[in-house]
Amino acid sequence: MRRFLRPGHDPVRERLKRDLFQFNKTVEHGFPHQPSALGYSPFLRLMAIGTRSGAIKLYGAPGVEFMGLHEENNTVMQIHFIPDQCQLVTLLDDNSLHLWSLKQHSGASELREEHRFTLKGPPGSPPSATQITAVLPHSSREVLYLGTESGNIFVVELPSFRVLEDRTITSEAVLQRVPEDYCNRRSCELVEALREHPKNPDQILIGYSRGLIVLWDLQNNKVTHHFLGSQQLENLYWQRDGSKFISCHYDGSYTQWPVSSDNRQPEPLENLVPYGPFPCKAISKIYWQTTKNGLPYIIFQGGMPRASYGDRHSISVVHGSQQTAFDFTSRVIDFFIIFSSEPTAEFDDPSAMVVLAEEELVVIDLKTAGWPAVHPPYLASLHCSAITCSHHVSNIPLKLWERIISAGSKQNIHYSNMPWPIDGGTNIAPDPPQRDLLLTGHEDGTVRFWDASGVCLHLLYKLSTVRVFLTDADPNDNMNTLGEDEWPPLRKVGTFDPYSDDPRLGIQKIYLCKYSGYLAVAGTAGQVLVMELNDEDAEHVVDHAEADLLQDQEGYRWKGHEKLKTRDGPVRFEAGFQPFVLVQCQPPAVVTSLALHSEWKLVAFGTSHGFGLFDHQQKRLVFVKCTLHPSDQLALEGPLSRVKSLKKSLRQSFRRIRRSRVSSRKRRGGSGNASEVQEANAKFDQDALQEMELAPVQRKIEARSAEDSFTGFVRTLYFADTFLRDSSRHCPSLWAGTNGGTVYAFCLRVPPAERRMDEPVRAEQAKEIQLMHRAPVVGILVLDGRSTPLPEPLEVAHDLSKSPDMQGSHQLLVVSEEQFKVFTLPKVSSKLKLKLTALEGCRVRKVTVANFGSCKTDDYSENDLAVLTNLGDIQIISLPFLKLQIRYPCIRKEDVSGIASCVFTKYGQGFYLISPSEFERFSLSTKWLVEPRCIVDIPEVTSNNHMHNKSGMENAARKS
Amino acid sequence: EFRRFSLERSKPGKFEEFYGLLQHVHKIPNVDVLVGYTDIHGDLLPINNDDNYHKAVSTANPLLRIFIQRKEDADYSAFGTDTMTRKKNVLSNVLRPDNHKKKPHIVISMPQDFRPVSSIIDVDILPETHRRVRLYKYGTDKPLGFYIRDGSSVRVTPHGLEKVPGIFISRLVPGGLAQSTGLLAVNDEVLEVNGIEVSGKSLDQVTDMMIANSRNLIITVRPANQRNNVVRNSRTSGSSGQSTESSLPSSTPNILANFLQGEEESDEEDIIIEDSGEPQQIPKAAPTSESLESLTQIELLHESTQNGFLPSSEMNLNHSAGSVSMEYEAQDPDHKSLEEDGTIITL
């Protein structure tokens, strides 16, 4: 009677399921989307990044990561660590302040929000009275000074956020002693900067936007010095000994001011426009760093000549006669300098500059001559060219791993050797259980190899396929190196380059055989490259073949892009994966599926027109099969006709981007301009709404027919050694599944190794299965006599897998978007099926076999199907009986690109893009879990705050 | 005119042969005729294929009375099961068609040309306000021909009347299956698709479910126009007490059991083309089969020299017998409730 038990009614199985499956989103890899603020604690040696969506992320030594999310999802404007504490304060664009703490909890530190606070003015006061513009956590750790738009500075107690009204520094008090004529010319306006005196905690420097700077004595509540700046102020910085400070201004100038006890109204020591004499952009932030040798480092953001370089995002470093303007490809959000923070040290001796640009993190080594960049161990810009596909390979053999690292290290010689300077906290996570590679294909024709074993997604090696082809843009043309006498001395840094020279180079499919080191890569213009790992540079000719997938079909015209032109003659390749065979599909449509069999030395590829098999040992095309339906005109015309239908959605998304850009610019200042923009936005929203209402959303209900478009689109290819013809002899076979629900099976004859070069590989069509529901076939799998999926090529040869059972009868699993079906082999009889769409209304987007181990016993593991649906749910389905085990919501169903980007690993983990630059890592397994686990040591001082924080902890906002 | 001849009951042969024999004995080789016989109840039933021919022969007791008519002046209305009630007239109608001079009646094609395109089902278990419509798409060239949209409907809930989102038919394509049945109309609220409630599902999900079931689509609607509802007796109207509630949680499995029986068989017959022979429906794996499909198989010869490759000697074609095998298994009732109950087929 067991067979009639409903799923979920078997208690033994239920218990086992709990030991096998568990869903966790564990860590976000990559670079935060839309960063908006940066903070650094020299005490903790931790860096904090805030984003426009209200996330804050802390990073220390590799593996030390924390994440928090403000409930409000508002933009994080500023981040300030409380000096010598495990606490930080964030300011959001809704003018709220949030206190976060790192607390130890069951052996690991956690980031929690403890308190929130919004500054309230007296009743009737305008909102600008309390709009916070500058935050200064005082070194006493007891108070925060909050500069506002009104010019008043409020003092709040920490951690309670109680306003100490009697200590408010009003602009009236400040202006009391200011000379009359100066006062008349400019009122205080908003507080632009607050800086505590480096030696005397009772003095703070206050900078107002119109140029006035005062030194305020906290003990006596009065101004001790007035510095009458004539230019609009941007920022301030103290010299280490407190005898001077430097101010930077809107006109691109900076000014040094002396601070001495005898002079109440000092005159500037030096006023300089570094990139003058023509009008310059504002210098928004400046550092003055002393060194032992006497020459200071002056480091400032911006200040470029307005007319010719106004569009550059630069940070200039000046040290004696050396000057470099680091030129970033995206907007600089903020930066900080890592310098000696020991209070006893006499000099700053800066060691590194950390720059948060909008699209990447750049760290410059200031100690090494030439100021080289430091290779960050995390926060990699995954999207330096847009990601077009990804491929995950688990459990990489050590040998291959070392060879890839060695190839990668040769590419990284221009990086500094400096150890990673942000090294706070201790990583206490266990070592990753195995070496995993994540390969991402990019729009610019590169493939990046990431170490995906642990918490830090680290770039190991970058492969470019561009060199094989002749493209319009010769890489030598756009050299950015400028001559020595160039002014300003710009130097491009960073890797973010979203502009692709030729979209046809885009990588669409990747397949890596970890045992043989063979790599197949396929792209947008029908190109398929087979590569081999070579530890040395080499120059050789890439063999070139064409696969005419239309064959005898006549009268069709490809209206899409042309195929890529290849380079004649030998090409020089650097150490690493070097292509030796290029197959170009004709017509040059996007390669939609790819399979490589390293043991048989065959590569199969499919497009919207058909598929082909190539023998990369003999470098000979074995066969092609056209899968087109005669009426499928669309597929033949190329991608252009498809673009049409996309046009509208593209236009809308562009509008959305434009809108978000506009709203991002509104920053503070709230003048009439911003309200105009808001009005325009509101109008746009209304228009968009009306547009939607005019066309009610309705869906056509129509059965799929053979005449639907894109039925020939090859979705999946699969090699299997199985019983295709009769049950006594198995043979190599190639399986292909199309968008129209057709499965083709080809019998292959691969000559034995000793005659491999002499005899041709032969193929013959053996079967063709048409699923009557005609849904796209997204996965094909053969199960052996023990119902175990067939091993990967060479897996058995390397003793990493049991040989498949070739005695019992094999089964064929065909996964379409709508159903899972198991057929017997060799005679194709349907055995069982699971209908997904008919019952749940969801469709399969991704499917993989994953091995799940029990967390209770080491010796139990089983293979199941991990399935991602178009609703963003993940389902685990048992093999071979196709029973739904468990379902987890994972990705929002509206997040189409997230769903499309998902990759599963062989051990029940997965990745998907949560933004163009970030992978979310999730785990379905109880056994394999990669998540950050780290400790940040808390100094004694916090103990007196403990009682206070208790209540805060309880209503702490949800973390990560 | 009458002819009498004998047939071997155990080997009746094929209908084609029998038809030829009739034409031969009547010496009308080029005349199209309709063939009918009287069964044991006296009904005049058609003989137009192997199946009903064999049935006719097997029921001969011992005589089989065959009637043949010219196709052009055939009286179609003479056929059918209802003929029993008109038994007396049947023969006279057939034999003396001139007696039957009514107005020129509409010619309806023969039963062989009919195929069900729609039906109302489960009338006995559904509330009166609901209608369960089955659309048989299979084999029809007509498009299903309707659109659905989001909307909202008012429900009685424990918290009183509430507006809840629902799925509605937004458009019928003229000439489509949906329109031609007359059973569905614009603004009908869709409550279930093949036994699965749609509440809580998005428009796209419901669309996908309908398309996935499009070969045999069963939709339960609450018609916008409630005036055409069948008034039923007390027993069934009892269930209409919950008519405003779309869910019938306890009865759903049974309902499904009713209509899923036949459905699965006609549902999907995947086709396999082996390396020899013609496309065939895929048989279900006989001994352990859990699926309810019945499938058949044919094989087709592929040109082994296609693409210019020589057939390899190892790949000697293994033609399995080309015979049609239709394996219907007696389905036990548990089996069915299992099939529809979840997404799962257990062992």
PDB file of C-alpha atoms in Angstrom, chain B residues 106-205:
ATOM      1  CA  ILE B 106     -30.818  19.435 -42.939  1.00  0.00           C
ATOM      2  CA  VAL B 107     -28.151  17.002 -43.829  1.00  0.00           C
ATOM      3  CA  ILE B 108     -26.084  16.173 -40.833  1.00  0.00           C
ATOM      4  CA  SER B 109     -22.963  14.271 -41.502  1.00  0.00           C
ATOM      5  CA  MET B 110     -22.507  10.745 -40.430  1.00  0.00           C
ATOM      6  CA  PRO B 111     -21.576   9.860 -36.870  1.00  0.00           C
ATOM      7  CA  GLN B 112     -18.140   8.934 -38.076  1.00  0.00           C
ATOM      8  CA  ASP B 113     -17.591  12.586 -38.838  1.00  0.00           C
ATOM      9  CA  PHE B 114     -18.604  13.739 -35.405  1.00  0.00           C
ATOM     10  CA  ARG B 115     -16.190  14.387 -32.638  1.00  0.00           C
ATOM     11  CA  PRO B 116     -17.123  15.903 -29.350  1.00  0.00           C
ATOM     12  CA  VAL B 117     -15.861  19.465 -29.112  1.00  0.00           C
ATOM     13  CA  SER B 118     -17.307  20.411 -25.793  1.00  0.00           C
ATOM     14  CA  SER B 119     -19.437  19.208 -22.978  1.00  0.00           C
ATOM     15  CA  ILE B 120     -20.800  20.307 -19.655  1.00  0.00           C
ATOM     16  CA  ILE B 121     -19.693  17.889 -17.018  1.00  0.00           C
ATOM     17  CA  ASP B 122     -20.183  17.188 -13.339  1.00  0.00           C
ATOM     18  CA  VAL B 123     -23.507  18.924 -13.275  1.00  0.00           C
ATOM     19  CA  ASP B 124     -24.535  16.686 -10.394  1.00  0.00           C
ATOM     20  CA  ILE B 125     -21.759  17.741  -8.062  1.00  0.00           C
ATOM     21  CA  LEU B 126     -21.265  21.364  -8.863  1.00  0.00           C
ATOM     22  CA  PRO B 127     -23.241  24.219  -7.431  1.00  0.00           C
ATOM     23  CA  GLU B 128     -25.864  25.545  -9.781  1.00  0.00           C
ATOM     24  CA  THR B 129     -24.051  28.798 -10.206  1.00  0.00           C
ATOM     25  CA  HIS B 130     -21.004  27.062 -11.599  1.00  0.00           C
ATOM     26  CA  ARG B 131     -20.486  25.371 -14.878  1.00  0.00           C
ATOM     27  CA  ARG B 132     -17.719  22.972 -15.736  1.00  0.00           C
ATOM     28  CA  VAL B 133     -16.964  22.986 -19.422  1.00  0.00           C
ATOM     29  CA  ARG B 134     -14.746  20.592 -21.224  1.00  0.00           C
ATOM     30  CA  LEU B 135     -13.220  21.667 -24.505  1.00  0.00           C
ATOM     31  CA  TYR B 136     -11.812  18.944 -26.683  1.00  0.00           C
ATOM     32  CA  LYS B 137      -9.071  20.562 -28.614  1.00  0.00           C
ATOM     33  CA  TYR B 138      -7.479  17.349 -29.690  1.00  0.00           C
ATOM     34  CA  GLY B 139      -7.701  16.820 -33.374  1.00  0.00           C
ATOM     35  CA  THR B 140      -9.624  20.004 -33.991  1.00  0.00           C
ATOM     36  CA  ASP B 141      -8.183  22.595 -36.235  1.00  0.00           C
ATOM     37  CA  LYS B 142     -10.220  25.316 -34.649  1.00  0.00           C
ATOM     38  CA  PRO B 143      -8.328  27.538 -32.280  1.00  0.00           C
ATOM     39  CA  LEU B 144      -9.418  27.420 -28.658  1.00  0.00           C
ATOM     40  CA  GLY B 145      -9.988  31.076 -29.183  1.00  0.00           C
ATOM     41  CA  PHE B 146     -10.371  32.946 -25.947  1.00  0.00           C
ATOM     42  CA  TYR B 147      -8.560  35.426 -23.787  1.00  0.00           C
ATOM     43  CA  ILE B 148      -8.458  35.846 -20.031  1.00  0.00           C
ATOM     44  CA  ARG B 149      -7.837  38.875 -17.853  1.00  0.00           C
ATOM     45  CA  ASP B 150      -7.472  39.891 -14.237  1.00  0.00           C
ATOM     46  CA  GLY B 151     -10.493  41.227 -12.444  1.00  0.00           C
ATOM     47  CA  SER B 152     -12.169  41.156  -9.109  1.00  0.00           C
ATOM     48  CA  SER B 153     -15.231  39.451  -7.830  1.00  0.00           C
ATOM     49  CA  VAL B 154     -17.219  39.627  -4.640  1.00  0.00           C
ATOM     50  CA  ARG B 155     -17.126  36.619  -2.365  1.00  0.00           C
ATOM     51  CA  VAL B 156     -18.831  35.684   0.828  1.00  0.00           C
ATOM     52  CA  THR B 157     -16.114  35.096   3.369  1.00  0.00           C
ATOM     53  CA  PRO B 158     -16.143  34.675   7.129  1.00  0.00           C
ATOM     54  CA  HIS B 159     -15.458  38.409   7.289  1.00  0.00           C
ATOM     55  CA  GLY B 160     -18.458  39.315   5.215  1.00  0.00           C
ATOM     56  CA  LEU B 161     -18.472  40.341   1.613  1.00  0.00           C
ATOM     57  CA  GLU B 162     -15.014  40.816   0.228  1.00  0.00           C
ATOM     58  CA  LYS B 163     -13.654  41.853  -3.067  1.00  0.00           C
ATOM     59  CA  VAL B 164     -11.139  39.295  -4.193  1.00  0.00           C
ATOM     60  CA  PRO B 165      -9.047  39.138  -7.324  1.00  0.00           C
ATOM     61  CA  GLY B 166     -10.225  36.708  -9.941  1.00  0.00           C
ATOM     62  CA  ILE B 167      -9.588  35.603 -13.503  1.00  0.00           C
ATOM     63  CA  PHE B 168     -12.190  36.345 -16.141  1.00  0.00           C
ATOM     64  CA  ILE B 169     -12.753  35.549 -19.769  1.00  0.00           C
ATOM     65  CA  SER B 170     -12.080  38.790 -21.571  1.00  0.00           C
ATOM     66  CA  ARG B 171     -12.665  37.938 -25.202  1.00  0.00           C
ATOM     67  CA  LEU B 172     -13.873  35.138 -27.436  1.00  0.00           C
ATOM     68  CA  VAL B 173     -12.357  34.817 -30.851  1.00  0.00           C
ATOM     69  CA  PRO B 174     -15.102  34.586 -33.486  1.00  0.00           C
ATOM     70  CA  GLY B 175     -15.178  31.102 -34.919  1.00  0.00           C
ATOM     71  CA  GLY B 176     -13.038  29.704 -32.143  1.00  0.00           C
ATOM     72  CA  LEU B 177     -13.831  26.585 -30.211  1.00  0.00           C
ATOM     73  CA  ALA B 178     -14.764  28.525 -27.099  1.00  0.00           C
ATOM     74  CA  GLN B 179     -17.264  30.664 -28.906  1.00  0.00           C
ATOM     75  CA  SER B 180     -18.744  27.889 -30.994  1.00  0.00           C
ATOM     76  CA  THR B 181     -19.618  25.844 -27.917  1.00  0.00           C
ATOM     77  CA  GLY B 182     -21.786  28.628 -26.563  1.00  0.00           C
ATOM     78  CA  LEU B 183     -20.833  27.471 -23.085  1.00  0.00           C
ATOM     79  CA  LEU B 184     -18.367  30.222 -22.304  1.00  0.00           C
ATOM     80  CA  ALA B 185     -18.917  33.962 -22.458  1.00  0.00           C
ATOM     81  CA  VAL B 186     -17.073  37.148 -21.873  1.00  0.00           C
ATOM     82  CA  ASN B 187     -16.867  38.077 -18.172  1.00  0.00           C
ATOM     83  CA  ASP B 188     -17.373  34.533 -16.968  1.00  0.00           C
ATOM     84  CA  GLU B 189     -15.172  34.065 -13.961  1.00  0.00           C
ATOM     85  CA  VAL B 190     -12.717  31.192 -14.213  1.00  0.00           C
ATOM     86  CA  LEU B 191     -12.657  29.218 -10.977  1.00  0.00           C
ATOM     87  CA  GLU B 192     -10.763  26.081 -11.817  1.00  0.00           C
ATOM     88  CA  VAL B 193      -8.604  24.734 -14.579  1.00  0.00           C
ATOM     89  CA  ASN B 194      -8.621  20.946 -14.858  1.00  0.00           C
ATOM     90  CA  GLY B 195      -9.565  20.633 -11.244  1.00  0.00           C
ATOM     91  CA  ILE B 196      -7.018  23.091  -9.913  1.00  0.00           C
ATOM     92  CA  GLU B 197      -8.356  26.201  -8.283  1.00  0.00           C
ATOM     93  CA  VAL B 198      -7.057  29.379  -9.782  1.00  0.00           C
ATOM     94  CA  SER B 199      -7.503  31.545  -6.734  1.00  0.00           C
ATOM     95  CA  GLY B 200      -4.160  32.858  -5.600  1.00  0.00           C
ATOM     96  CA  LYS B 201      -2.641  32.276  -8.991  1.00  0.00           C
ATOM     97  CA  SER B 202      -1.494  35.013 -11.310  1.00  0.00           C
ATOM     98  CA  LEU B 203      -2.881  35.634 -14.760  1.00  0.00           C
ATOM     99  CA  ASP B 204       0.294  34.253 -16.255  1.00  0.00           C
ATOM    100  CA  GLN B 205       0.113  31.130 -14.153  1.00  0.00           C
TER     101      GLN B 205
END
